[in-house]
mmCIF file of C-alpha atoms in Angstrom:
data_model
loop_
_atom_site.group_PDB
_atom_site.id
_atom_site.type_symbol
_atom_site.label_atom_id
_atom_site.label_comp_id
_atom_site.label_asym_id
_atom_site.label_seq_id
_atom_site.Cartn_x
_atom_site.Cartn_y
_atom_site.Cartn_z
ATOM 1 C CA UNK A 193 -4.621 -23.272 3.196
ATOM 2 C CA UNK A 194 -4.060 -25.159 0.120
ATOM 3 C CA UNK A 195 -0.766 -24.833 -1.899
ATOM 4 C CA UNK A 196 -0.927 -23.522 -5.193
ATOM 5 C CA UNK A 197 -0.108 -26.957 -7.083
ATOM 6 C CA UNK A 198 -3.056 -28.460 -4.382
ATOM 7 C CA UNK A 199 -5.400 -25.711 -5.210
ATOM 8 C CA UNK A 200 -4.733 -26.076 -9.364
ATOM 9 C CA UNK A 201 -5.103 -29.753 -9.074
ATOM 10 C CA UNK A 202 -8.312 -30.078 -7.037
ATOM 11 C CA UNK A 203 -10.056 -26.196 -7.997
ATOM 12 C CA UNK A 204 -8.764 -24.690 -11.010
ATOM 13 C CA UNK A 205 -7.390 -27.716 -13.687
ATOM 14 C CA UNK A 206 -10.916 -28.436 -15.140
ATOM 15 C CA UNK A 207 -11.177 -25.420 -15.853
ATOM 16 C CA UNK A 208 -8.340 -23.499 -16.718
ATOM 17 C CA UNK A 209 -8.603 -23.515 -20.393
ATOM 18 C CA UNK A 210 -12.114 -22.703 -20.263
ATOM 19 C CA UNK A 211 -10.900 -19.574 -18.160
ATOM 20 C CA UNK A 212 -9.430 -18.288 -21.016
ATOM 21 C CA UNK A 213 -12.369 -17.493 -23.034
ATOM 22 C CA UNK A 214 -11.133 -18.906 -25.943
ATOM 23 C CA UNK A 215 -7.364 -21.076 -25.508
ATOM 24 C CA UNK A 216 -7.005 -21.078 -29.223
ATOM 25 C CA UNK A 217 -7.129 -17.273 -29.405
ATOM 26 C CA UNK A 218 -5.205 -17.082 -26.200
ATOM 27 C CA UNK A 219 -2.296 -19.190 -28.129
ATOM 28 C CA UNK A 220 -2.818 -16.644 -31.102
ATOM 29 C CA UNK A 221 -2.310 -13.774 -28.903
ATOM 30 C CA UNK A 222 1.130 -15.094 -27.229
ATOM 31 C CA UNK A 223 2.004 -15.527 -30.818
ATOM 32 C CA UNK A 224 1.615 -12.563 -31.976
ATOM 33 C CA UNK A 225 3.266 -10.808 -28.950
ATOM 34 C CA UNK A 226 6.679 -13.394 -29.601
ATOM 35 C CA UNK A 227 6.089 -12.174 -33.368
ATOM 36 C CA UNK A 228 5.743 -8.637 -31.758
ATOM 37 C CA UNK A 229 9.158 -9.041 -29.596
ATOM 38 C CA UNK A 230 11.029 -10.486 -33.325
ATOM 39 C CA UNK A 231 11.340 -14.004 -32.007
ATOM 40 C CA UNK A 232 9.846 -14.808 -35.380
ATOM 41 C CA UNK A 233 13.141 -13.406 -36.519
ATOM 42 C CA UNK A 234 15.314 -14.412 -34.042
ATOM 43 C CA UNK A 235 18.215 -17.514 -33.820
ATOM 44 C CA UNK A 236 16.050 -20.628 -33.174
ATOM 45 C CA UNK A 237 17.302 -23.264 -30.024
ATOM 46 C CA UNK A 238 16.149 -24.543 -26.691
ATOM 47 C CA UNK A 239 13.243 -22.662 -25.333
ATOM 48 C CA UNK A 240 11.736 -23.415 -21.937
ATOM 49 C CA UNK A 241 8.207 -22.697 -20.638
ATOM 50 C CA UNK A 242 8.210 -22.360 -16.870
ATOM 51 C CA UNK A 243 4.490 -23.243 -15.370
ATOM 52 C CA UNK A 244 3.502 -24.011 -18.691
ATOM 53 C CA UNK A 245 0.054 -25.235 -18.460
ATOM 54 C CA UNK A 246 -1.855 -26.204 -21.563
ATOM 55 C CA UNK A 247 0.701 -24.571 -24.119
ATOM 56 C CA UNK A 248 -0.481 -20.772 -24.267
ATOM 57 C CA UNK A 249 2.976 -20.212 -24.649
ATOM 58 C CA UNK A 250 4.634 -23.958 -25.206
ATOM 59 C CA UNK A 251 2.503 -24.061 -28.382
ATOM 60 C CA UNK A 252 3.071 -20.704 -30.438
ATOM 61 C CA UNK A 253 6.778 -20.729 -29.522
ATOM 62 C CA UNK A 254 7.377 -24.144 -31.018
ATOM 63 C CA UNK A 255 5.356 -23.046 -33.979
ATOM 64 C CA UNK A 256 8.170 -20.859 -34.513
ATOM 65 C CA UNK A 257 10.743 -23.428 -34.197
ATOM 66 C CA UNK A 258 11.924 -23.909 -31.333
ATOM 67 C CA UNK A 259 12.090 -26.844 -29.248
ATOM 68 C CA UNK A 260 10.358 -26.410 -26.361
ATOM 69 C CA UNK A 261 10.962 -28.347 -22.389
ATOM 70 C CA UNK A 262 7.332 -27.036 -21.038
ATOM 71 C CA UNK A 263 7.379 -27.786 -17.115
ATOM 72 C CA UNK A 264 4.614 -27.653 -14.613
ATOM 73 C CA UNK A 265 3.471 -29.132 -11.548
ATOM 74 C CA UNK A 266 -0.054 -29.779 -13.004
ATOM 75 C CA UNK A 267 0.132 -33.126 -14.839
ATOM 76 C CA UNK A 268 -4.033 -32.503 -15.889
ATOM 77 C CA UNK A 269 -2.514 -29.588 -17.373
ATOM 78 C CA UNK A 270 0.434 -31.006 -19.184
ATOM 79 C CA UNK A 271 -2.196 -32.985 -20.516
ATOM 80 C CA UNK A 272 -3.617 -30.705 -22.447
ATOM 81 C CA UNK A 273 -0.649 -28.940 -23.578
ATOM 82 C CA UNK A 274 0.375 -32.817 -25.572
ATOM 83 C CA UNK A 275 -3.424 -33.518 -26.958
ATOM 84 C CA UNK A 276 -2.979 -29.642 -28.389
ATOM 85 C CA UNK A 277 0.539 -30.016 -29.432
ATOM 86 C CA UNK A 278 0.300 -33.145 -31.823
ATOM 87 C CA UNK A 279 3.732 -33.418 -33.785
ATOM 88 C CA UNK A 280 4.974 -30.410 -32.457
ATOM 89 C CA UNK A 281 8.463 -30.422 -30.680
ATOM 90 C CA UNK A 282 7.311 -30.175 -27.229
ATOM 91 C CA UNK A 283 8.745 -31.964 -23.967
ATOM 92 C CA UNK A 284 6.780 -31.682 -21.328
ATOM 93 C CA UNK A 285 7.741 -32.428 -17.578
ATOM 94 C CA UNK A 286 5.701 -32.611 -14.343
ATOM 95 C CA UNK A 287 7.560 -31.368 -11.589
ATOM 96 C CA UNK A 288 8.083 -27.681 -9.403
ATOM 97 C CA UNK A 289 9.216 -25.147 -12.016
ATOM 98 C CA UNK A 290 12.085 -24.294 -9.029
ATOM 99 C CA UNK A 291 13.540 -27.773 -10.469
ATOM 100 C CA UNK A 292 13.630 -27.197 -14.067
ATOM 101 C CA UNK A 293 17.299 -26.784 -14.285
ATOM 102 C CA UNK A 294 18.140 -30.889 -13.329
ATOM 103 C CA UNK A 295 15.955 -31.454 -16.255
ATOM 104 C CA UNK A 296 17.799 -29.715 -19.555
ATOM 105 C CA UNK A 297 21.222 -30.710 -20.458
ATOM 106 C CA UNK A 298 21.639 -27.476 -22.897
ATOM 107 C CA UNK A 299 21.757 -23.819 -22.554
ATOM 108 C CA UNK A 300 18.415 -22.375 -23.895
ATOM 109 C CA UNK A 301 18.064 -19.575 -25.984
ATOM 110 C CA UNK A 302 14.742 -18.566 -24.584
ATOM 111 C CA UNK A 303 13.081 -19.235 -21.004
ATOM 112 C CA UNK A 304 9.196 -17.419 -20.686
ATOM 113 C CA UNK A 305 6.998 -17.492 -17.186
ATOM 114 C CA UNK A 306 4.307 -15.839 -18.312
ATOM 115 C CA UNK A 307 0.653 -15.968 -17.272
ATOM 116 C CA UNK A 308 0.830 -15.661 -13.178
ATOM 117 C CA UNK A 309 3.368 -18.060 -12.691
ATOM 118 C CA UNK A 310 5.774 -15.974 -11.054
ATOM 119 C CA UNK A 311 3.428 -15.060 -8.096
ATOM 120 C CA UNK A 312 2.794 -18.921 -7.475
ATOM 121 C CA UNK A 313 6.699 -18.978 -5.737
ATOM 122 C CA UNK A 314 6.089 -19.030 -2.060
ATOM 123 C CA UNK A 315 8.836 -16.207 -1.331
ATOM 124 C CA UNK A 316 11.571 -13.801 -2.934
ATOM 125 C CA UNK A 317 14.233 -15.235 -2.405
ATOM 126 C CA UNK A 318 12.609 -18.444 -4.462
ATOM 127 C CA UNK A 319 12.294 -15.730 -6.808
ATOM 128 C CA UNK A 320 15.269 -14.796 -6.580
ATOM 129 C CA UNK A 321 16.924 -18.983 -7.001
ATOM 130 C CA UNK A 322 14.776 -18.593 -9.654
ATOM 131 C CA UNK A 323 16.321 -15.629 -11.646
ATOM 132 C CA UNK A 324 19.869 -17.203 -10.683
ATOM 133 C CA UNK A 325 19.077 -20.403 -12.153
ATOM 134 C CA UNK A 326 17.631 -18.328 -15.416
ATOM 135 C CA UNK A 327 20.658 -16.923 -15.717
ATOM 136 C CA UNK A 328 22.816 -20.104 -15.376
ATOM 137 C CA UNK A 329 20.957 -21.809 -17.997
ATOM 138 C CA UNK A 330 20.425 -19.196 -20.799
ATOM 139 C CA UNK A 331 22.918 -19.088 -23.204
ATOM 140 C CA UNK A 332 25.047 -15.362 -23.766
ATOM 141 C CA UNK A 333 22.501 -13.051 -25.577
ATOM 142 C CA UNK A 334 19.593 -15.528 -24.550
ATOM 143 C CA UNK A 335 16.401 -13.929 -23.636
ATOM 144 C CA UNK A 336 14.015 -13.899 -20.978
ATOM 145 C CA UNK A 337 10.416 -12.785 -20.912
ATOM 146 C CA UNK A 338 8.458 -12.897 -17.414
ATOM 147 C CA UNK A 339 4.585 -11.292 -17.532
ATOM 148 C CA UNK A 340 2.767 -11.004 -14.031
ATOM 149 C CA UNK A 341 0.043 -9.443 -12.129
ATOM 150 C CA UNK A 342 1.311 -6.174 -10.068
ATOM 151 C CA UNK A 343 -0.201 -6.557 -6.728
ATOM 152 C CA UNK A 344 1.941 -4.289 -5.110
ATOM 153 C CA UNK A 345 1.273 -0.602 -7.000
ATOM 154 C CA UNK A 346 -2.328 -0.515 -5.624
ATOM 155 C CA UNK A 347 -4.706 -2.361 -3.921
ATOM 156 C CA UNK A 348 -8.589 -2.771 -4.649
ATOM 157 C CA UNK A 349 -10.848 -1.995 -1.700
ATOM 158 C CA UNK A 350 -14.452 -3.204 -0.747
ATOM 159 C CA UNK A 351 -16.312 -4.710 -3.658
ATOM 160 C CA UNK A 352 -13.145 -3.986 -6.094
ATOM 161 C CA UNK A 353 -11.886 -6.967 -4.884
ATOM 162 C CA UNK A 354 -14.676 -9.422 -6.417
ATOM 163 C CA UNK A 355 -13.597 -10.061 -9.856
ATOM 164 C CA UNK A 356 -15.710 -11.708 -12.542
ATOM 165 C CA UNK A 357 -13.430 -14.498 -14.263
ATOM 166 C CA UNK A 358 -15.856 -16.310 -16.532
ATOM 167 C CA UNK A 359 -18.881 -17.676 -16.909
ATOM 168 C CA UNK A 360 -21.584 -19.447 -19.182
ATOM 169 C CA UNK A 361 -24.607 -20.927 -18.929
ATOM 170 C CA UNK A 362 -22.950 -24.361 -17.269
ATOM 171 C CA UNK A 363 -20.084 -22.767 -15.402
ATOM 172 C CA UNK A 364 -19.224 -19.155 -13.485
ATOM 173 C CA UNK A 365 -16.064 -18.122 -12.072
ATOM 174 C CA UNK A 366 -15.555 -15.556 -9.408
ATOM 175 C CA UNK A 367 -12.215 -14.342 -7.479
ATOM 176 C CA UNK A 368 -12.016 -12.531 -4.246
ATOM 177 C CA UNK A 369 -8.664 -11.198 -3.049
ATOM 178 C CA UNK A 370 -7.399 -10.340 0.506
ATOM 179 C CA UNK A 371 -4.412 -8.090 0.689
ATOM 180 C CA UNK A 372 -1.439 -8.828 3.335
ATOM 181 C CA UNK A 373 1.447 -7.655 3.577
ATOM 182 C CA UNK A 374 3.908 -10.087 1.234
ATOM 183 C CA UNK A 375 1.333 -11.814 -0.267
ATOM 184 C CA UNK A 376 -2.708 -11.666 -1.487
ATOM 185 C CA UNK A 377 -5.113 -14.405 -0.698
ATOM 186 C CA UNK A 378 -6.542 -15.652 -4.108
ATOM 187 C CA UNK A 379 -10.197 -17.256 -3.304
ATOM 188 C CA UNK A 380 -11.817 -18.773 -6.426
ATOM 189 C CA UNK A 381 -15.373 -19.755 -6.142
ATOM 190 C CA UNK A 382 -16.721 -21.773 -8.581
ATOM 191 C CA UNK A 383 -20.095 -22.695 -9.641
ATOM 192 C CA UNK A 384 -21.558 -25.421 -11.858
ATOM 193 C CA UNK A 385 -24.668 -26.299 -13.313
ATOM 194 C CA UNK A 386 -25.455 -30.172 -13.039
ATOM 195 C CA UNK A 387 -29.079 -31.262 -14.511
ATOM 196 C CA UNK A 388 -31.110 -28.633 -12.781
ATOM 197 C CA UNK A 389 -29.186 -27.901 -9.946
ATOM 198 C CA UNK A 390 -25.753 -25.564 -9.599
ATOM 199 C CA UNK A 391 -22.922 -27.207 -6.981
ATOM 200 C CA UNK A 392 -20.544 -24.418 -5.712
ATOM 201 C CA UNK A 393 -16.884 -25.121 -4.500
ATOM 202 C CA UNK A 394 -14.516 -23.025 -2.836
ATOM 203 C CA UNK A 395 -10.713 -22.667 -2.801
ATOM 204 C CA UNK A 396 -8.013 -20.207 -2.192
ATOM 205 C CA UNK A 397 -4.064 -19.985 -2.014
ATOM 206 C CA UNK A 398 -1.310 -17.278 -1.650
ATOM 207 C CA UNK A 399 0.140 -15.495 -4.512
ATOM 208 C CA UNK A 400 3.039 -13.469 -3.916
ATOM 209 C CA UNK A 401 3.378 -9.808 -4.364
ATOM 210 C CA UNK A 402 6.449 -9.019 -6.684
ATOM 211 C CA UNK A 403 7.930 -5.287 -7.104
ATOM 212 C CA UNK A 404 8.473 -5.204 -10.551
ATOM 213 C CA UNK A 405 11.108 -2.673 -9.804
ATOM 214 C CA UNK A 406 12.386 -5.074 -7.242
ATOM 215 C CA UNK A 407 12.717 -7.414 -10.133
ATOM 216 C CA UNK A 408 14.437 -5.701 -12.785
ATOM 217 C CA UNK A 409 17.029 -4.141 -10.235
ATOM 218 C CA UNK A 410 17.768 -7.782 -9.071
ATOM 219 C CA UNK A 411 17.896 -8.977 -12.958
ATOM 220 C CA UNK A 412 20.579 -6.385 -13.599
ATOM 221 C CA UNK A 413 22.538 -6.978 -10.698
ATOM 222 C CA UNK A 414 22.594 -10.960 -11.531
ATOM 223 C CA UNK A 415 23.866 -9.886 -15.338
ATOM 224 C CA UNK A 416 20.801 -9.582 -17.554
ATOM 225 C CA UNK A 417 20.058 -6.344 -18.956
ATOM 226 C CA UNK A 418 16.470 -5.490 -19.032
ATOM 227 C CA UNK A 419 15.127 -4.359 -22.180
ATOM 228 C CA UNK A 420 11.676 -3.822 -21.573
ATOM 229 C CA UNK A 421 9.057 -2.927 -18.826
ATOM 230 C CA UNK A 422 6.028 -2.075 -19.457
ATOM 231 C CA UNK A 423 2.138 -3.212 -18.757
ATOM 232 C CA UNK A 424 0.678 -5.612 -21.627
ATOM 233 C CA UNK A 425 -2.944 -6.937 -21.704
ATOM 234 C CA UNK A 426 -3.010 -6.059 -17.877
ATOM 235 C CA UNK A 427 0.078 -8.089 -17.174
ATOM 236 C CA UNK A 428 3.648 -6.688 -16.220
ATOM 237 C CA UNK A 429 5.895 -7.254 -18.729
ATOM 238 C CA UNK A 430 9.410 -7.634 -18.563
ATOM 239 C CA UNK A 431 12.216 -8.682 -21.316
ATOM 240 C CA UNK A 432 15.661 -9.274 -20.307
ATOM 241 C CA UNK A 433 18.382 -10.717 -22.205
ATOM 242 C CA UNK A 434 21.894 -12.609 -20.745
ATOM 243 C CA UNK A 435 24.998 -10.024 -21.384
ATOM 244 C CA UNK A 436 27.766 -12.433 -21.148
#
């Protein structure tokens, strides 16, 4: 079983953007959600993007005026994220979003891991270092927005669990999950059109199944009050700001 860096670096990095549909609208929509949560509005600082990946979120928040560490473990990734981001004020560091406190020397006003990111941890209680480390490094009244796929309030059965990612006349994306107990097998099968002939590879990895209740419980009890819970574009959705 791959890990989830191995199976982004070898399955899902030449393609990731292209998942998207459209990253440029992708970038517009995380915009208009910050603009929607009145970070438009809000004191501008330090902002981190944990599992960043080409700048869905790195880009629109630094739009906006903040300065932005984006970290990921994908460097093909980060890649992206600094041909998109031009003069923008973006730092961008390749390494396990578990380490991204050894790499900031200032409280941040902001820290997002949005996308799936969460679910890539290998555990709750990295989770959990996680959240502790969050809190640590925001700064009092510093916010925190996490979106993630709920794989724990139902499970599809039989032919539920093939889902259509993308596809074009060149490329098509499918993903087949397998429910266990703490975790769901992600299997991405890709296929791609070469000349006249279509090559198909296959990878898959664990993502983890968080309780978003679990979550918010374990935010309050580490001092950040959550201020929002709710599904958006299919994602859980949770905003949470430092108290003290």
């Amino acid at each position: 079983m791959n890990t989830a860096q191995d199976h982004y670096n070898q399955q899902l990095a030449a393609v990731y953007s292209w998942m998207s549909g459209n990253p440029e609208a992708a970038i517009e929509r995380n915009h208009a959600l910050f603009c929607q949560l009145a970070l438009d509005s809000a004191p501008r600082g330090l902002a981190i993007d944990l599992g960043a990946g080409s700048g869905f979120q790195s880009i629109p928040l630094a739009k906006l005026g903040f300065s932005v560490v984006a970290i990921d473990f994908c460097d093909a990734l980060l890649s992206e994220l600094r041909d998109r981001a031009k003069h923008l004020s973006i730092r961008t560091i390749h390494d396990n979003l578990l380490n991204f406190s050894q790499h900031i020397q200032e409280q941040a006003q902001l820290i997002v891991c949005m996308g799936d990111t969460l679910t890539h941890l290998e555990s709750l209680s990295a989770v959990d270092s996680l959240l502790l480390d969050i809190e640590r490094c925001l700064i009092e009244n510093g916010m925190l927005i996490l979106t993630f796929r709920d794989y724990v309030s139902a499970e599809l059965h039989g032919t539920q669990r093939f889902i259509p990612v993308q596809s074009d006349e060149f490329t098509i994306l499918t993903c087949f999950l397998e429910y266990q107990e703490n975790s769901v097998a992600v299997h991405d099968l890709l296929y791609q059109k070469q000349g006249d002939r279509w090559s198909f590879s296959a990878s898959y990895y664990q993502k983890l199944r968080v309780n978003k209740n679990w979550l918010c419980d374990r935010l309050s009890e580490i001092g950040l009050q959550v201020l929002q819970n709710e599904m958006i574009n299919g994602m859980v959705c949770i905003i949470a700001k430092k108290l003290y």
